[in-house]
């Protein structure tokens, strides 16, 4: 947040600033003149006080986010052993409404084990694509592997780094035997609007 910085070398008589402040925010402390919590940032001391005595310091400008790099609305698929919770269908419906207004795709992120058959059902509830992470080690929620899934989805899939029919990058766990040795593994599957399950390695 912005702040006022005192420059004691430019303050000959502190009382001038104390009398100038309409909020009583200038006071003498152990180390000289201080600005207390009563300051309303009116900057009267900057404009009317001794030259160079008080400096107004703006906030550091934060880098702007280029929203054009971000694509789609992602919905996490809540389920128990592959049985999809009804709230997921509701969220997909809402996501569909939002996506139609901003002309973006709806993506469902389905994480678990032995869930490929259930994934197709999501296409009937508004998802344009269903990204399926189907691995035994994902059968139960665990912070680190699930966080890796979301990170990959956001950084690689949402920002449009991969072709449309390609699932997102999974550097952490994939030991898919179809992946050529030494190649980056794109794990595991993606359902497109055509309802087909695409092997990321073969399209």
Coordinates of C-alpha atoms in Angstrom, one line a residue:
X1 CA 0.0 0.0 0.0
X2 CA 1.1 3.6 -0.5
X3 CA 3.0 5.3 2.4
X4 CA 4.4 8.6 3.5
X5 CA 8.1 8.8 4.1
X6 CA 9.6 11.5 6.4
X7 CA 12.9 13.1 5.6
X8 CA 14.3 14.5 8.9
X9 CA 17.1 16.3 7.1
X10 CA 14.5 18.6 5.5
X11 CA 12.6 19.2 8.7
X12 CA 13.9 22.2 10.6
X13 CA 10.8 22.6 12.9
X14 CA 8.7 19.4 13.5
X15 CA 6.0 21.5 15.1
X16 CA 5.1 23.0 11.7
X17 CA 4.1 19.5 10.4
X18 CA 2.4 18.6 13.7
X19 CA 0.2 21.8 13.5
X20 CA -0.4 21.3 9.8
X21 CA -2.0 17.8 10.0
X22 CA -5.8 18.0 10.5
X23 CA -5.9 14.4 11.9
X24 CA -3.2 14.6 14.5
X25 CA -1.2 12.0 12.7
X26 CA 2.2 13.8 13.3
X27 CA 3.7 13.3 16.7
X28 CA 7.1 13.4 18.4
X29 CA 8.5 10.0 19.4
X30 CA 11.7 8.7 20.9
X31 CA 13.5 9.0 17.6
X32 CA 11.9 12.3 16.5
X33 CA 8.9 13.1 14.4
X34 CA 6.7 10.1 13.5
X35 CA 3.5 9.4 11.5
X36 CA 0.9 7.5 13.6
X37 CA -2.1 5.4 12.6
X38 CA -4.4 8.4 12.5
X39 CA -3.0 9.3 9.1
X40 CA -5.6 9.4 6.4
X41 CA -3.2 9.8 3.5
X42 CA -4.6 13.2 2.6
X43 CA -1.1 14.3 1.6
X44 CA -1.6 17.8 3.0
X45 CA 1.8 17.5 4.6
X46 CA 3.3 16.8 1.2
X47 CA 1.7 19.7 -0.5
X48 CA 1.8 22.4 2.2
X49 CA 4.7 21.2 4.4
X50 CA 8.3 22.2 4.2
X51 CA 9.8 21.2 0.8
X52 CA 11.1 17.7 0.7
X53 CA 10.0 17.0 4.3
X54 CA 7.4 14.4 3.5
X55 CA 7.4 12.1 0.4
X56 CA 4.4 10.2 -0.9
X57 CA 5.5 6.8 -2.2
X58 CA 3.1 5.0 -4.5
X59 CA 2.4 1.3 -4.5
X60 CA 4.8 -0.8 -6.6
X61 CA 3.0 -1.6 -9.8
X62 CA 2.1 -5.2 -10.0
X63 CA 2.6 -7.0 -13.3
X64 CA -0.6 -7.3 -15.2
X65 CA -2.0 -10.7 -16.1
X66 CA -2.5 -11.4 -19.7
X67 CA -5.9 -13.1 -19.6
X68 CA -5.6 -13.9 -23.3
X69 CA -3.2 -16.7 -22.4
X70 CA -5.8 -18.4 -20.3
X71 CA -8.4 -20.5 -22.0
X72 CA -11.4 -22.4 -20.8
X73 CA -13.3 -23.1 -17.6
X74 CA -12.2 -26.2 -15.7
X75 CA -14.4 -28.2 -13.3
X76 CA -13.0 -30.7 -10.9
X77 CA -14.9 -33.9 -11.0
X78 CA -16.0 -34.9 -7.5
X79 CA -16.5 -38.7 -7.1
X80 CA -16.1 -41.7 -4.9
X81 CA -14.6 -44.8 -6.6
X82 CA -15.7 -43.5 -10.0
X83 CA -19.3 -42.7 -9.0
X84 CA -19.6 -39.0 -9.9
X85 CA -21.3 -36.8 -7.3
X86 CA -24.3 -34.9 -8.6
X87 CA -22.8 -31.6 -7.6
X88 CA -20.3 -32.0 -10.5
X89 CA -23.1 -32.1 -13.0
X90 CA -24.5 -28.9 -11.5
X91 CA -21.2 -27.2 -11.7
X92 CA -20.7 -28.3 -15.3
X93 CA -24.1 -26.8 -16.1
X94 CA -23.1 -23.4 -14.6
X95 CA -19.7 -23.6 -16.3
X96 CA -21.5 -24.1 -19.6
X97 CA -23.6 -21.0 -19.1
X98 CA -20.5 -18.9 -18.3
X99 CA -18.4 -20.4 -21.1
X100 CA -21.1 -19.7 -23.7
X101 CA -21.0 -16.0 -22.7
X102 CA -17.3 -15.7 -23.0
X103 CA -16.9 -18.2 -25.9
X104 CA -14.5 -20.5 -24.1
X105 CA -14.5 -24.3 -23.7
X106 CA -15.5 -26.2 -20.6
X107 CA -13.0 -28.8 -19.4
X108 CA -13.6 -31.4 -16.8
X109 CA -10.6 -32.7 -14.8
X110 CA -11.2 -36.3 -13.7
X111 CA -8.7 -37.7 -11.3
X112 CA -8.7 -41.3 -9.9
X113 CA -8.2 -44.9 -10.7
X114 CA -10.3 -47.1 -13.0
X115 CA -12.5 -44.1 -14.0
X116 CA -12.2 -44.1 -17.8
X117 CA -15.7 -45.6 -18.5
X118 CA -17.4 -43.0 -16.2
X119 CA -15.6 -40.1 -18.0
X120 CA -17.8 -40.2 -21.1
X121 CA -20.9 -39.4 -19.1
X122 CA -19.5 -35.9 -18.4
X123 CA -19.7 -35.0 -22.1
X124 CA -23.5 -35.1 -21.8
X125 CA -23.5 -32.5 -19.1
X126 CA -21.7 -29.6 -20.8
X127 CA -18.1 -30.6 -20.9
X128 CA -16.3 -30.0 -24.2
X129 CA -13.3 -32.0 -23.1
X130 CA -12.7 -34.4 -20.2
X131 CA -9.1 -34.8 -19.0
X132 CA -8.7 -38.1 -17.3
X133 CA -5.9 -39.0 -15.0
X134 CA -6.3 -42.7 -14.4
X135 CA -3.6 -44.1 -12.2
X136 CA -3.6 -46.5 -9.2
X137 CA -1.7 -43.9 -7.1
X138 CA -4.5 -41.4 -7.7
X139 CA -7.2 -43.7 -6.3
X140 CA -7.4 -41.6 -3.1
X141 CA -6.8 -37.9 -2.6
X142 CA -3.3 -36.9 -1.7
X143 CA -2.1 -33.3 -1.7
X144 CA 1.1 -33.6 -3.7
X145 CA 0.0 -35.7 -6.6
X146 CA -3.4 -34.0 -6.9
X147 CA -1.7 -30.6 -6.8
X148 CA 0.6 -31.7 -9.6
X149 CA -2.4 -32.6 -11.7
X150 CA -3.9 -29.2 -11.3
X151 CA -0.6 -27.4 -11.9
X152 CA -0.1 -29.3 -15.1
X153 CA -3.6 -28.6 -16.2
X154 CA -3.3 -24.9 -15.5
X155 CA 0.2 -24.3 -16.9
X156 CA 0.0 -26.6 -19.9
X157 CA -3.5 -27.2 -20.9
X158 CA -5.4 -24.0 -19.9
X159 CA -2.6 -21.8 -21.3
X160 CA -3.0 -23.6 -24.6
X161 CA 0.5 -25.1 -24.8
X162 CA -0.9 -28.4 -26.2
X163 CA -2.9 -29.3 -29.3
X164 CA -6.6 -29.6 -28.9
X165 CA -6.7 -33.4 -28.6
X166 CA -3.8 -33.8 -26.4
X167 CA -4.0 -34.5 -22.6
X168 CA -1.9 -32.4 -20.2
X169 CA 1.7 -33.2 -19.3
X170 CA 2.3 -35.5 -16.4
X171 CA 6.1 -35.5 -15.7
X172 CA 5.7 -37.0 -12.2
X173 CA 4.1 -40.4 -12.4
X174 CA 3.7 -41.6 -16.0
X175 CA 5.2 -45.0 -16.9
X176 CA 3.0 -45.5 -19.9
X177 CA 4.7 -48.2 -22.0
X178 CA 3.4 -46.6 -25.2
X179 CA 5.6 -43.6 -24.6
X180 CA 8.8 -43.8 -26.5
X181 CA 11.9 -44.1 -24.3
X182 CA 13.3 -40.7 -23.4
X183 CA 10.2 -38.8 -24.7
X184 CA 8.1 -36.5 -22.5
X185 CA 5.2 -38.5 -21.3
X186 CA 1.7 -37.0 -21.8
X187 CA -0.4 -38.8 -19.4
X188 CA -3.0 -40.5 -19.7
X189 CA -6.2 -39.7 -21.8
X190 CA -8.5 -37.0 -23.1
X191 CA -12.1 -37.3 -24.3
X192 CA -13.1 -34.8 -27.0
X193 CA -16.5 -33.6 -28.1
X194 CA -16.6 -36.5 -30.5
X195 CA -16.9 -38.8 -27.6
X196 CA -13.7 -40.7 -28.5
X197 CA -10.9 -41.5 -26.0
X198 CA -7.7 -40.1 -27.5
X199 CA -4.3 -41.6 -26.8
X200 CA -2.1 -38.5 -26.4
X201 CA 0.7 -40.3 -28.1
X202 CA -1.2 -41.3 -31.2
X203 CA -4.0 -38.6 -31.5

